[in-house]
């Protein structure tokens, strides 16, 4: 039986690219879903473990089929999701049969427009023994003001959430929200 770590990452070619590269560098296999997933290959330490899946989250059923084809139906034990709302709901439904019974799912929530905690649907697919963790992307302090997080900071927060069991995590800070950049 293979003990290779394998993760599903949706939306991993932007701010999550450093996380994807770290995972590849650690020897994990990454099934990466986006419209142009090959973009994640640039600068990747081990492209051989990158499994690009071209799919659009606005067509979640096709996205699920594409992932199933790429994984051969092997259940995924870990997933890292960056999906714009409201498309995340369809993506949760389409990935549900592709995840293992005790999968760990980390979903990132942006916060550039509004405090994301004001409207956060709780996905119904992730009851125990699955573990669902939401990671809110806040902002960081500079000497004089605040700024949005860097891709590296976002990626570090996402990677941490894969091993930190806290169900709600914040990268940077969100309080008081009026401090945001
Ligand atoms: N709070 C903070 O400090 C902070 C920091 C960074 C970002 N953010 C939040 O994140 C936002 C940046 O958002 P972003 O979405 O541009 O992030 P991004 O991570 O830079 O890029 C979007 C990712 O989603 C994929 N994607 C986009 N549309 C898709 C679709 N229809 N189907 C499948 N995959 C798709 C993209 O790949 P493809 O183009 O190949 O599909 C890419 O991998 C900011 O506006 C903010 O809300 C917040």
PDB file of C-alpha atoms and ligand atoms in Angstrom:
ATOM      1  CA  UNK A   1       0.000   0.000   0.000  1.00  0.00           C
ATOM      2  CA  UNK A   2       1.342   3.438  -0.924  1.00  0.00           C
ATOM      3  CA  UNK A   3       2.001   5.803   1.956  1.00  0.00           C
ATOM      4  CA  UNK A   4       2.517   8.774  -0.309  1.00  0.00           C
ATOM      5  CA  UNK A   5       0.722  11.859   0.937  1.00  0.00           C
ATOM      6  CA  UNK A   6      -1.770  13.096  -1.607  1.00  0.00           C
ATOM      7  CA  UNK A   7      -3.778  16.308  -1.413  1.00  0.00           C
ATOM      8  CA  UNK A   8      -6.466  17.933  -3.486  1.00  0.00           C
ATOM      9  CA  UNK A   9      -6.009  21.679  -3.928  1.00  0.00           C
ATOM     10  CA  UNK A  10      -8.631  23.836  -5.621  1.00  0.00           C
ATOM     11  CA  UNK A  11      -7.515  27.330  -6.678  1.00  0.00           C
ATOM     12  CA  UNK A  12      -3.855  26.718  -5.934  1.00  0.00           C
ATOM     13  CA  UNK A  13      -2.151  28.720  -8.673  1.00  0.00           C
ATOM     14  CA  UNK A  14      -2.459  32.160  -7.062  1.00  0.00           C
ATOM     15  CA  UNK A  15      -1.916  32.966  -3.411  1.00  0.00           C
ATOM     16  CA  UNK A  16      -1.720  29.243  -2.566  1.00  0.00           C
ATOM     17  CA  UNK A  17       1.089  28.575  -5.032  1.00  0.00           C
ATOM     18  CA  UNK A  18       3.816  28.763  -2.337  1.00  0.00           C
ATOM     19  CA  UNK A  19       1.864  26.187  -0.324  1.00  0.00           C
ATOM     20  CA  UNK A  20       1.558  23.919  -3.359  1.00  0.00           C
ATOM     21  CA  UNK A  21       5.292  24.191  -3.982  1.00  0.00           C
ATOM     22  CA  UNK A  22       6.083  23.405  -0.344  1.00  0.00           C
ATOM     23  CA  UNK A  23       3.832  20.345  -0.476  1.00  0.00           C
ATOM     24  CA  UNK A  24       5.477  19.146  -3.690  1.00  0.00           C
ATOM     25  CA  UNK A  25       8.887  19.833  -2.137  1.00  0.00           C
ATOM     26  CA  UNK A  26       7.987  17.693   0.871  1.00  0.00           C
ATOM     27  CA  UNK A  27       7.285  14.764  -1.434  1.00  0.00           C
ATOM     28  CA  UNK A  28       3.501  14.998  -1.478  1.00  0.00           C
ATOM     29  CA  UNK A  29       1.423  14.478  -4.596  1.00  0.00           C
ATOM     30  CA  UNK A  30      -0.827  17.435  -5.342  1.00  0.00           C
ATOM     31  CA  UNK A  31      -3.965  17.141  -7.450  1.00  0.00           C
ATOM     32  CA  UNK A  32      -4.390  20.770  -8.442  1.00  0.00           C
ATOM     33  CA  UNK A  33      -7.673  22.065  -9.824  1.00  0.00           C
ATOM     34  CA  UNK A  34      -8.013  25.405 -11.593  1.00  0.00           C
ATOM     35  CA  UNK A  35      -8.829  26.606 -15.080  1.00  0.00           C
ATOM     36  CA  UNK A  36      -5.123  26.734 -16.000  1.00  0.00           C
ATOM     37  CA  UNK A  37      -3.539  24.449 -13.401  1.00  0.00           C
ATOM     38  CA  UNK A  38      -0.282  24.109 -15.327  1.00  0.00           C
ATOM     39  CA  UNK A  39       0.565  27.624 -14.115  1.00  0.00           C
ATOM     40  CA  UNK A  40       1.448  26.055 -10.772  1.00  0.00           C
ATOM     41  CA  UNK A  41       4.317  24.197 -12.399  1.00  0.00           C
ATOM     42  CA  UNK A  42       6.440  27.330 -12.796  1.00  0.00           C
ATOM     43  CA  UNK A  43       9.136  27.172 -10.125  1.00  0.00           C
ATOM     44  CA  UNK A  44       7.752  23.978  -8.614  1.00  0.00           C
ATOM     45  CA  UNK A  45      10.405  21.820  -6.928  1.00  0.00           C
ATOM     46  CA  UNK A  46       9.010  18.527  -8.219  1.00  0.00           C
ATOM     47  CA  UNK A  47       6.597  18.804 -11.121  1.00  0.00           C
ATOM     48  CA  UNK A  48       6.393  15.038 -11.359  1.00  0.00           C
ATOM     49  CA  UNK A  49       4.105  14.971  -8.340  1.00  0.00           C
ATOM     50  CA  UNK A  50       1.833  17.709  -9.654  1.00  0.00           C
ATOM     51  CA  UNK A  51      -1.386  16.379 -11.149  1.00  0.00           C
ATOM     52  CA  UNK A  52      -3.013  19.277 -13.021  1.00  0.00           C
ATOM     53  CA  UNK A  53      -6.788  19.121 -13.423  1.00  0.00           C
ATOM     54  CA  UNK A  54      -8.280  21.788 -15.678  1.00  0.00           C
ATOM     55  CA  UNK A  55     -11.773  22.597 -14.423  1.00  0.00           C
ATOM     56  CA  UNK A  56     -13.973  25.557 -13.624  1.00  0.00           C
ATOM     57  CA  UNK A  57     -15.626  25.826 -10.236  1.00  0.00           C
ATOM     58  CA  UNK A  58     -18.727  27.331 -11.884  1.00  0.00           C
ATOM     59  CA  UNK A  59     -19.373  23.854 -13.386  1.00  0.00           C
ATOM     60  CA  UNK A  60     -18.921  21.778 -10.235  1.00  0.00           C
ATOM     61  CA  UNK A  61     -20.247  18.477 -11.596  1.00  0.00           C
ATOM     62  CA  UNK A  62     -17.718  18.527 -14.420  1.00  0.00           C
ATOM     63  CA  UNK A  63     -15.076  19.566 -11.907  1.00  0.00           C
ATOM     64  CA  UNK A  64     -15.875  16.518  -9.808  1.00  0.00           C
ATOM     65  CA  UNK A  65     -15.740  14.242 -12.843  1.00  0.00           C
ATOM     66  CA  UNK A  66     -12.370  15.676 -13.864  1.00  0.00           C
ATOM     67  CA  UNK A  67     -10.960  15.071 -10.387  1.00  0.00           C
ATOM     68  CA  UNK A  68     -12.313  11.534 -10.358  1.00  0.00           C
ATOM     69  CA  UNK A  69     -10.658  10.847 -13.713  1.00  0.00           C
ATOM     70  CA  UNK A  70      -7.343  12.236 -12.502  1.00  0.00           C
ATOM     71  CA  UNK A  71      -7.358  10.311  -9.219  1.00  0.00           C
ATOM     72  CA  UNK A  72      -8.826   7.097 -10.549  1.00  0.00           C
ATOM     73  CA  UNK A  73     -11.408   7.372  -7.783  1.00  0.00           C
ATOM     74  CA  UNK A  74      -8.793   7.081  -5.010  1.00  0.00           C
ATOM     75  CA  UNK A  75     -10.333   8.803  -1.988  1.00  0.00           C
ATOM     76  CA  UNK A  76      -8.566  12.028  -1.081  1.00  0.00           C
ATOM     77  CA  UNK A  77      -7.673  12.346   2.599  1.00  0.00           C
ATOM     78  CA  UNK A  78      -6.801  16.046   2.530  1.00  0.00           C
ATOM     79  CA  UNK A  79      -8.217  18.994   0.614  1.00  0.00           C
ATOM     80  CA  UNK A  80      -7.289  22.655   0.511  1.00  0.00           C
ATOM     81  CA  UNK A  81      -9.977  24.821  -1.035  1.00  0.00           C
ATOM     82  CA  UNK A  82      -9.977  28.374  -2.332  1.00  0.00           C
ATOM     83  CA  UNK A  83     -13.243  28.808  -4.166  1.00  0.00           C
ATOM     84  CA  UNK A  84     -15.116  32.063  -4.622  1.00  0.00           C
ATOM     85  CA  UNK A  85     -18.574  32.096  -3.053  1.00  0.00           C
ATOM     86  CA  UNK A  86     -21.210  31.030  -3.936  1.00  0.00           C
ATOM     87  CA  UNK A  87     -19.456  28.415  -6.104  1.00  0.00           C
ATOM     88  CA  UNK A  88     -17.980  26.749  -3.035  1.00  0.00           C
ATOM     89  CA  UNK A  89     -21.299  25.073  -2.233  1.00  0.00           C
ATOM     90  CA  UNK A  90     -21.403  23.238  -5.572  1.00  0.00           C
ATOM     91  CA  UNK A  91     -17.757  22.299  -5.212  1.00  0.00           C
ATOM     92  CA  UNK A  92     -18.352  20.844  -1.737  1.00  0.00           C
ATOM     93  CA  UNK A  93     -21.180  18.719  -3.151  1.00  0.00           C
ATOM     94  CA  UNK A  94     -19.161  17.483  -6.128  1.00  0.00           C
ATOM     95  CA  UNK A  95     -16.093  16.636  -4.035  1.00  0.00           C
ATOM     96  CA  UNK A  96     -18.082  14.902  -1.303  1.00  0.00           C
ATOM     97  CA  UNK A  97     -17.949  11.415  -2.930  1.00  0.00           C
ATOM     98  CA  UNK A  98     -14.267  11.847  -3.767  1.00  0.00           C
ATOM     99  CA  UNK A  99     -13.076  12.476  -0.228  1.00  0.00           C
ATOM    100  CA  UNK A 100     -12.266   9.801   2.308  1.00  0.00           C
ATOM    101  CA  UNK A 101     -14.667   9.190   5.194  1.00  0.00           C
ATOM    102  CA  UNK A 102     -12.250  10.913   7.586  1.00  0.00           C
ATOM    103  CA  UNK A 103     -10.897  13.565   5.238  1.00  0.00           C
ATOM    104  CA  UNK A 104      -9.483  16.855   6.474  1.00  0.00           C
ATOM    105  CA  UNK A 105     -10.825  19.811   4.520  1.00  0.00           C
ATOM    106  CA  UNK A 106      -9.374  23.301   4.852  1.00  0.00           C
ATOM    107  CA  UNK A 107     -11.307  26.150   3.254  1.00  0.00           C
ATOM    108  CA  UNK A 108      -9.912  29.648   2.921  1.00  0.00           C
ATOM    109  CA  UNK A 109     -12.107  32.703   3.262  1.00  0.00           C
ATOM    110  CA  UNK A 110     -11.064  36.045   1.778  1.00  0.00           C
ATOM    111  CA  UNK A 111     -11.804  39.231   3.598  1.00  0.00           C
ATOM    112  CA  UNK A 112     -10.921  42.090   1.243  1.00  0.00           C
ATOM    113  CA  UNK A 113     -14.539  43.181   0.797  1.00  0.00           C
ATOM    114  CA  UNK A 114     -16.065  42.520   4.197  1.00  0.00           C
ATOM    115  CA  UNK A 115     -15.520  40.713   7.438  1.00  0.00           C
ATOM    116  CA  UNK A 116     -16.145  37.132   6.217  1.00  0.00           C
ATOM    117  CA  UNK A 117     -17.427  36.010   9.582  1.00  0.00           C
ATOM    118  CA  UNK A 118     -20.612  37.995   8.972  1.00  0.00           C
ATOM    119  CA  UNK A 119     -21.934  35.457   6.454  1.00  0.00           C
ATOM    120  CA  UNK A 120     -20.357  32.053   6.576  1.00  0.00           C
ATOM    121  CA  UNK A 121     -22.298  29.024   5.461  1.00  0.00           C
ATOM    122  CA  UNK A 122     -21.243  25.833   7.203  1.00  0.00           C
ATOM    123  CA  UNK A 123     -20.821  23.074   4.622  1.00  0.00           C
ATOM    124  CA  UNK A 124     -22.998  20.085   5.451  1.00  0.00           C
ATOM    125  CA  UNK A 125     -20.670  17.515   3.879  1.00  0.00           C
ATOM    126  CA  UNK A 126     -18.053  17.629   6.583  1.00  0.00           C
ATOM    127  CA  UNK A 127     -19.597  16.113   9.684  1.00  0.00           C
ATOM    128  CA  UNK A 128     -17.239  13.989  11.819  1.00  0.00           C
ATOM    129  CA  UNK A 129     -15.278  11.821  11.313  1.00  0.00           C
ATOM    130  CA  UNK A 130     -14.352  14.369   8.656  1.00  0.00           C
ATOM    131  CA  UNK A 131     -12.592  17.486   9.904  1.00  0.00           C
ATOM    132  CA  UNK A 132     -13.507  20.870   8.439  1.00  0.00           C
ATOM    133  CA  UNK A 133     -11.357  23.924   9.159  1.00  0.00           C
ATOM    134  CA  UNK A 134     -12.026  27.430   7.953  1.00  0.00           C
ATOM    135  CA  UNK A 135      -9.159  29.841   7.582  1.00  0.00           C
ATOM    136  CA  UNK A 136     -10.029  33.522   7.452  1.00  0.00           C
ATOM    137  CA  UNK A 137      -7.515  35.711   5.660  1.00  0.00           C
ATOM    138  CA  UNK A 138      -7.166  38.875   7.663  1.00  0.00           C
ATOM    139  CA  UNK A 139      -4.622  41.656   7.415  1.00  0.00           C
ATOM    140  CA  UNK A 140      -1.185  42.386   8.805  1.00  0.00           C
ATOM    141  CA  UNK A 141       0.324  45.342  10.612  1.00  0.00           C
ATOM    142  CA  UNK A 142       3.068  47.566   9.300  1.00  0.00           C
ATOM    143  CA  UNK A 143       4.792  50.303  11.299  1.00  0.00           C
ATOM    144  CA  UNK A 144       2.196  52.893  10.290  1.00  0.00           C
ATOM    145  CA  UNK A 145      -0.834  51.090   8.924  1.00  0.00           C
ATOM    146  CA  UNK A 146      -2.159  47.701   7.893  1.00  0.00           C
ATOM    147  CA  UNK A 147      -1.765  45.707   4.681  1.00  0.00           C
ATOM    148  CA  UNK A 148      -3.269  42.615   3.111  1.00  0.00           C
ATOM    149  CA  UNK A 149      -1.429  39.348   3.541  1.00  0.00           C
ATOM    150  CA  UNK A 150       1.256  38.202   1.152  1.00  0.00           C
ATOM    151  CA  UNK A 151       0.918  34.948  -0.796  1.00  0.00           C
ATOM    152  CA  UNK A 152       3.563  33.468   1.486  1.00  0.00           C
ATOM    153  CA  UNK A 153       1.608  34.403   4.610  1.00  0.00           C
ATOM    154  CA  UNK A 154      -1.633  33.048   3.157  1.00  0.00           C
ATOM    155  CA  UNK A 155       0.105  29.830   2.133  1.00  0.00           C
ATOM    156  CA  UNK A 156       1.734  29.403   5.532  1.00  0.00           C
ATOM    157  CA  UNK A 157      -1.671  29.789   7.190  1.00  0.00           C
ATOM    158  CA  UNK A 158      -3.183  27.218   4.857  1.00  0.00           C
ATOM    159  CA  UNK A 159      -0.393  24.714   5.495  1.00  0.00           C
ATOM    160  CA  UNK A 160      -0.671  25.235   9.253  1.00  0.00           C
ATOM    161  CA  UNK A 161      -4.391  24.513   9.118  1.00  0.00           C
ATOM    162  CA  UNK A 162      -3.747  21.112   7.559  1.00  0.00           C
ATOM    163  CA  UNK A 163      -2.082  20.049  10.802  1.00  0.00           C
ATOM    164  CA  UNK A 164      -3.740  22.345  13.376  1.00  0.00           C
ATOM    165  CA  UNK A 165      -7.088  20.874  14.469  1.00  0.00           C
ATOM    166  CA  UNK A 166      -8.692  24.198  15.436  1.00  0.00           C
ATOM    167  CA  UNK A 167     -11.893  24.467  13.359  1.00  0.00           C
ATOM    168  CA  UNK A 168     -11.644  28.248  12.928  1.00  0.00           C
ATOM    169  CA  UNK A 169      -8.341  29.889  12.214  1.00  0.00           C
ATOM    170  CA  UNK A 170      -7.303  33.408  11.303  1.00  0.00           C
ATOM    171  CA  UNK A 171      -4.207  34.427   9.377  1.00  0.00           C
ATOM    172  CA  UNK A 172      -3.104  37.856  10.534  1.00  0.00           C
ATOM    173  CA  UNK A 173      -5.918  39.657  12.334  1.00  0.00           C
ATOM    174  CA  UNK A 174      -9.478  40.736  11.609  1.00  0.00           C
ATOM    175  CA  UNK A 175     -10.202  42.725  14.764  1.00  0.00           C
ATOM    176  CA  UNK A 176     -11.098  45.429  14.921  1.00  0.00           C
ATOM    177  CA  UNK A 177     -12.329  45.098  11.353  1.00  0.00           C
ATOM    178  CA  UNK A 178     -12.244  48.889  10.974  1.00  0.00           C
ATOM    179  CA  UNK A 179      -8.416  48.637  10.940  1.00  0.00           C
ATOM    180  CA  UNK A 180      -8.393  46.791   7.626  1.00  0.00           C
ATOM    181  CA  UNK A 181      -6.314  48.326   4.771  1.00  0.00           C
TER     182      UNK A 181
HETATM  183  N1  LIG B   1      -6.964  39.123   3.573  1.00  0.00           N
HETATM  184  C1  LIG B   1      -5.842  39.099   2.859  1.00  0.00           C
HETATM  185  O1  LIG B   1      -4.804  39.578   3.272  1.00  0.00           O
HETATM  186  C2  LIG B   1      -5.882  38.479   1.541  1.00  0.00           C
HETATM  187  C3  LIG B   1      -4.694  38.133   0.908  1.00  0.00           C
HETATM  188  C4  LIG B   1      -4.761  37.589  -0.334  1.00  0.00           C
HETATM  189  C5  LIG B   1      -5.969  37.394  -0.912  1.00  0.00           C
HETATM  190  N2  LIG B   1      -7.103  37.720  -0.255  1.00  0.00           N
HETATM  191  C6  LIG B   1      -8.390  37.536  -0.838  1.00  0.00           C
HETATM  192  O2  LIG B   1      -8.249  36.810  -1.963  1.00  0.00           O
HETATM  193  C7  LIG B   1      -8.611  37.606  -3.071  1.00  0.00           C
HETATM  194  C8  LIG B   1      -7.687  37.207  -4.203  1.00  0.00           C
HETATM  195  O3  LIG B   1      -8.477  36.362  -4.844  1.00  0.00           O
HETATM  196  P1  LIG B   1      -8.082  35.542  -6.065  1.00  0.00           P
HETATM  197  O4  LIG B   1      -9.245  34.680  -6.311  1.00  0.00           O
HETATM  198  O5  LIG B   1      -7.532  36.397  -7.168  1.00  0.00           O
HETATM  199  O6  LIG B   1      -6.902  34.615  -5.507  1.00  0.00           O
HETATM  200  P2  LIG B   1      -5.693  33.948  -6.171  1.00  0.00           P
HETATM  201  O7  LIG B   1      -5.341  32.859  -5.258  1.00  0.00           O
HETATM  202  O8  LIG B   1      -4.657  34.953  -6.511  1.00  0.00           O
HETATM  203  O9  LIG B   1      -6.207  33.333  -7.587  1.00  0.00           O
HETATM  204  C9  LIG B   1      -7.387  32.615  -7.765  1.00  0.00           C
HETATM  205  C10 LIG B   1      -7.159  31.095  -7.828  1.00  0.00           C
HETATM  206  O10 LIG B   1      -8.397  30.490  -8.100  1.00  0.00           O
HETATM  207  C11 LIG B   1      -8.378  29.900  -9.402  1.00  0.00           C
HETATM  208  N3  LIG B   1      -9.646  30.209 -10.059  1.00  0.00           N
HETATM  209  C12 LIG B   1     -10.154  31.434 -10.322  1.00  0.00           C
HETATM  210  N4  LIG B   1     -11.337  31.319 -10.934  1.00  0.00           N
HETATM  211  C13 LIG B   1     -11.570  29.982 -11.065  1.00  0.00           C
HETATM  212  C14 LIG B   1     -12.634  29.220 -11.618  1.00  0.00           C
HETATM  213  N5  LIG B   1     -13.694  29.817 -12.181  1.00  0.00           N
HETATM  214  N6  LIG B   1     -12.570  27.883 -11.564  1.00  0.00           N
HETATM  215  C15 LIG B   1     -11.504  27.265 -11.028  1.00  0.00           C
HETATM  216  N7  LIG B   1     -10.449  27.930 -10.467  1.00  0.00           N
HETATM  217  C16 LIG B   1     -10.502  29.268 -10.506  1.00  0.00           C
HETATM  218  C17 LIG B   1      -7.216  30.552 -10.110  1.00  0.00           C
HETATM  219  O11 LIG B   1      -6.686  29.717 -11.115  1.00  0.00           O
HETATM  220  P3  LIG B   1      -7.128  29.828 -12.653  1.00  0.00           P
HETATM  221  O12 LIG B   1      -7.061  31.269 -13.049  1.00  0.00           O
HETATM  222  O13 LIG B   1      -6.159  28.943 -13.379  1.00  0.00           O
HETATM  223  O14 LIG B   1      -8.519  29.279 -12.735  1.00  0.00           O
HETATM  224  C18 LIG B   1      -6.247  30.693  -8.952  1.00  0.00           C
HETATM  225  O15 LIG B   1      -5.651  29.454  -8.669  1.00  0.00           O
HETATM  226  C19 LIG B   1      -8.515  39.012  -2.618  1.00  0.00           C
HETATM  227  O16 LIG B   1      -9.357  39.862  -3.333  1.00  0.00           O
HETATM  228  C20 LIG B   1      -8.962  38.832  -1.208  1.00  0.00           C
HETATM  229  O17 LIG B   1     -10.354  38.727  -1.123  1.00  0.00           O
HETATM  230  C21 LIG B   1      -7.091  38.264   0.944  1.00  0.00           C
END
